[in-house]
C-alpha atoms as one frame of an Amber mdcrd trajectory, in Angstrom:
protein
  15.150   3.126  13.416  11.937   5.122  13.622  12.850   8.803  13.423  10.580
  11.846  13.346  10.883  15.639  13.518   8.475  18.567  13.611  10.108  21.468
  11.778   9.498  25.195  11.768   9.453  25.235   7.969   6.523  26.267   5.817
   5.113  23.656   3.435   6.949  25.287   0.543  10.284  24.946   2.344  10.025
  21.172   2.715  11.260  18.934  -0.158   7.779  17.589  -0.947   6.418  21.123
  -0.841   9.001  22.191  -3.405   8.058  19.191  -5.555   4.370  20.136  -5.516
   5.119  23.710  -6.509   7.488  22.661  -9.278   4.833  20.326 -10.690   2.279
  23.147 -10.686   4.795  25.391 -12.439   5.328  22.759 -15.150   1.573  22.270
 -15.459   1.133  25.986 -16.076   3.868  25.925 -18.714   2.459  22.847 -20.518
  -1.274  23.439 -20.074  -1.930  24.285 -23.732  -0.476  21.045 -25.162  -0.432
  17.343 -24.199   1.757  16.608 -21.189   2.717  13.790 -18.852   3.871  14.690
 -15.351   5.010  12.296 -12.642   4.786  13.829  -9.164   6.530  11.703  -6.543
   6.186  12.571  -2.860   8.665  11.128  -0.364   6.442  11.336   2.706   5.176
   9.539   4.671   8.429   7.616   4.184  10.927   7.616   7.036  12.081   9.877
   8.569   8.690  11.337   9.499   9.515  15.003   8.943   6.868  17.686   8.468
   6.024  21.201   9.625   4.932  21.377  13.247   1.326  22.293  12.421   0.768
  18.750  11.122   2.175  17.185  14.277  -0.182  19.396  16.292  -3.105  17.578
  14.638  -2.167  14.323  16.366  -1.406  14.583  20.100   0.304  11.268  20.963
  -1.787  10.795  24.099  -4.915  10.611  21.900  -3.505   7.922  19.603  -5.004
   4.457  19.984  -2.617   1.570  19.312  -3.921  -1.521  17.485  -6.034  -3.819
  19.648  -4.229  -7.071  18.964  -4.928 -10.416  20.666  -2.116 -11.428  23.004
  -1.729 -14.759  21.174  -1.676 -13.230  17.675   1.857 -14.404  16.855   1.343
 -17.957  18.108   0.128 -19.222  14.708   2.346 -17.013  12.478   5.547 -18.512
  10.987   8.398 -16.474  12.546   9.825 -15.778   9.083   6.692 -13.767   8.262
   7.615 -11.170  10.901  10.133  -8.338  10.583  12.164  -6.684  13.292  14.826
  -4.058  13.868  16.911  -3.408  16.933  15.068  -1.205  19.370  11.539  -2.055
  18.232  10.729  -4.188  21.266  12.212  -1.650  23.674   9.798   1.121  22.680
   7.535   2.356  25.472   3.806   2.759  24.918   4.248   6.536  24.625   7.048
   6.102  22.064   4.820   3.804  20.020   1.962   6.304  20.126   4.335   9.140
  19.211   5.648   7.151  16.232   2.101   6.516  15.000   1.244  10.196  15.467
   4.354  11.198  13.521   3.360   8.899  10.650  -0.078  10.514  10.552   1.529
  13.976  10.604   3.765  13.098   7.648   0.788  11.640   5.793  -1.336  14.746
   6.370   1.533  16.902   5.131   1.756  14.780   1.980  -2.013  15.005   1.526
  -1.770  18.778   1.653   0.871  18.776  -1.076  -1.249  16.497  -3.257  -4.120
  18.918  -2.618  -1.933  21.813  -3.766  -1.373  20.044  -7.100  -5.021  19.046
  -7.527  -6.096  22.567  -6.646  -4.081  23.806  -9.614  -6.171  21.556 -11.873
  -9.243  23.351 -10.521  -7.706  26.756 -11.065  -6.602  25.963 -14.634  -9.808
  24.116 -15.565  -7.879  21.042 -16.641 -10.094  18.283 -15.233 -12.000  17.828
 -18.501  -8.908  16.663 -20.374  -6.517  15.411 -17.684  -6.127  11.874 -16.321
  -5.032  11.680 -12.693  -3.731   8.564 -10.928  -2.909   8.858  -7.236  -1.272
   5.820  -5.656   1.173   4.701  -3.003   3.834   2.046  -3.531   3.002  -0.085
  -0.471   1.313  -0.022   2.894   2.989   0.395   6.286   2.887  -1.336   9.647
   2.113   0.782  12.692   2.673  -1.563  15.638   0.550  -4.271  13.990   0.760
  -7.926  15.017   2.250  -7.082  18.417   4.988  -4.751  17.281   5.467  -4.820
  13.497   6.714  -1.587  11.931   7.699  -0.524   8.405   7.022  -2.744   5.362
   8.647  -5.897   3.871   5.839  -8.267   4.815   2.927  -9.723   2.876   0.378
  -8.965   5.562  -2.512  -6.818   4.352  -1.183  -3.667   6.044   1.991  -3.716
   3.917   0.806  -5.389   0.708  -2.246  -3.178   0.165  -1.963   0.444  -0.943
  -4.257   3.278  -2.083  -5.263   3.833  -5.701  -7.499   6.674  -6.880  -8.293
   7.420 -10.527  -9.963  10.430 -12.122 -10.462  10.287 -15.878 -12.593  12.380
 -18.244 -15.640  10.563 -19.552 -15.755   8.006 -16.735 -17.910   7.722 -13.638
 -17.039   9.713 -10.527 -17.200   8.917  -6.844 -17.393   5.128  -7.157 -15.330
   2.346  -5.621 -14.840  -1.324  -6.385 -14.051  -4.479  -4.468 -12.326  -5.962
  -7.492  -8.596  -6.652  -7.414  -5.933  -4.690  -9.296  -2.113  -4.648  -9.143
   0.611  -2.131  -9.891   1.416  -3.971 -13.151  -2.050  -2.813 -14.264  -1.191
   0.894 -14.126   0.698   1.121 -17.407  -1.877  -0.634 -19.645  -4.640   1.354
 -17.935  -2.903   4.659 -18.681  -2.398   3.574 -22.278  -6.109   2.893 -22.674
  -7.148   6.123 -20.952  -4.806   8.143 -23.165  -5.781   6.318 -26.362  -2.291
   4.874 -26.873  -1.476   1.455 -28.301  -0.197  -1.062 -25.736   2.977  -3.026
 -26.514   2.855  -6.813 -26.638   3.863  -8.915 -23.668   2.450  -6.858 -20.806
   1.649  -8.799 -17.640  -0.784  -6.162 -16.415  -4.451  -5.772 -17.348  -6.097
  -2.427 -18.035  -8.622  -1.729 -15.293 -10.483   0.872 -17.373 -13.568  -1.401
 -17.678 -13.916  -1.220 -13.874 -14.189   2.571 -13.970 -17.673   2.313 -15.472
 -18.734  -1.109 -14.212 -17.057  -1.621 -10.823 -19.022  -4.796 -10.023 -18.176
  -6.686 -13.219 -16.256  -9.976 -13.113 -12.535  -9.356 -12.899  -9.232 -10.879
 -11.777  -9.541 -13.946  -9.594  -6.417 -13.078  -7.602  -3.439 -10.731  -7.243
   0.089 -11.572  -6.118   2.794 -10.228  -3.786   6.325 -11.506  -3.147   8.870
 -10.596  -0.474  12.405 -11.966  -0.017  13.900 -13.271   3.205  17.406 -14.353
   4.114  17.949 -17.340   6.416  17.273 -15.038   9.396  13.884 -13.219   9.313
  15.508 -10.214  10.965  17.735  -9.704   7.932  14.810  -8.490   5.875  13.406
  -5.825   8.107  12.668  -2.276   7.055  14.015  -1.623   3.583  16.950  -4.006
   3.961  17.126  -7.183   1.945  18.977 -10.137   3.421  21.065 -12.557   1.414
  18.928 -14.561  -1.000  17.034 -17.257   0.804  13.322 -17.886   1.106  10.581
 -16.143  -0.842   7.282 -15.318   0.779   4.769 -15.782  -2.044   1.309 -14.457
  -1.286  -1.953 -14.505  -3.219  -5.013 -12.400  -2.408  -8.535 -13.147  -3.591
 -11.526 -11.017  -2.677 -12.047 -13.183   0.412  -8.763 -14.862   1.336  -5.035
 -14.236   1.619  -2.807 -17.297   1.324   0.974 -17.170   1.797   3.744 -19.753
   1.519   7.276 -19.308   2.836   9.430 -21.538   0.652   6.952 -24.420   0.826
   3.499 -25.316   2.062   5.076 -26.390   5.380   5.207 -22.712   6.364   1.911
 -21.258   5.206  -0.768 -18.770   6.236  -4.450 -18.482   5.377  -6.619 -15.551
   6.462 -10.337 -15.138   5.844 -11.000 -11.443   5.252 -14.744 -11.876   5.448
 -14.460 -12.066   9.246 -10.769 -11.449   9.997  -9.658  -8.305   8.119  -6.710
  -7.748  10.486  -5.376 -11.262   9.798  -5.259 -12.318  13.441  -6.129 -16.004
  12.910  -4.048 -18.241  10.636  -6.358 -20.977   9.332  -3.724 -22.876   7.346
  -3.502 -25.716   9.891  -7.200 -25.835  10.722  -8.690 -29.143   9.442 -12.044
 -27.658   8.470 -10.250 -25.219   6.145  -8.127 -27.879   4.420 -10.142 -27.678
   1.199  -9.787 -23.889   1.104  -6.039 -24.220   1.673  -5.761 -26.593  -1.289
  -7.840 -24.269  -3.461  -5.720 -21.248  -2.565  -2.520 -23.227  -3.017  -3.648
 -24.031  -6.553  -4.418 -20.357  -7.258  -0.906 -19.470  -6.066   0.760 -22.217
  -8.104  -1.256 -21.503 -11.255   0.007 -17.906 -11.168  -1.122 -14.614 -12.645
  -2.110 -15.873 -16.107  -4.743 -18.193 -14.685  -6.116 -15.340 -12.550  -6.806
 -12.971 -15.461 -10.374 -11.919 -16.319 -12.143 -14.283 -18.666
């Protein structure tokens, strides 16, 4: 269930606060020789726990819930949706409070990341330090008429943040090109001047750091497992092996199949970024469906940059 708590702790007394301070300590110890440090923050993972000052930033009564069409679920295959007991019984205030708690936990995490990055400033390490900041997945906050948590292939769960700072590369730029988590390792190898082993499925995105508009991957892929009952695969739980939701994202479209093309979804992000309208059964989009189906079936190798 969705659980949250505002504590009376200082940042340093929370687990993620201790992590940030331990990483800074290690950075100070290793600053005069090459080092690799992995700093993993738990928040904003459930339960949403953070010092009270972060909760004070987000009064629940000021939270706006997603404006979702009342018929949003009418064209979505039921297996695409996740659910846990108690979700539907939440009042509007409880939903707003849950969203506020998520934002509080996220702001707390941001502050801990800032503590680590501030140490790079203080130690003058930016000129020879590569920094990758990323999350492992997105999160639903009452999307699609009551979706919470992850374990879907909707944009809110499948997309996640990625920020890169690397010496000798452009600063303050963004790209609309597509990258995946399998790209992180080869990218780090290139940035650090290390040889990449054979057989990697990922592609180094270092060329995008200096030319963010260059031609790149045609598509990226996401998979989620479902048991025979969609409710089995809600939250972090995985039901008994059953149907796979296989999703492909291009710069314009997301196409998803649940076991077969009989249960499919197509969303046009050029005018429907919240994925409210499933076009998979719309006759005028039949050609696009076939094109996206081919991209999905051809797989990641066919989507690689030329």
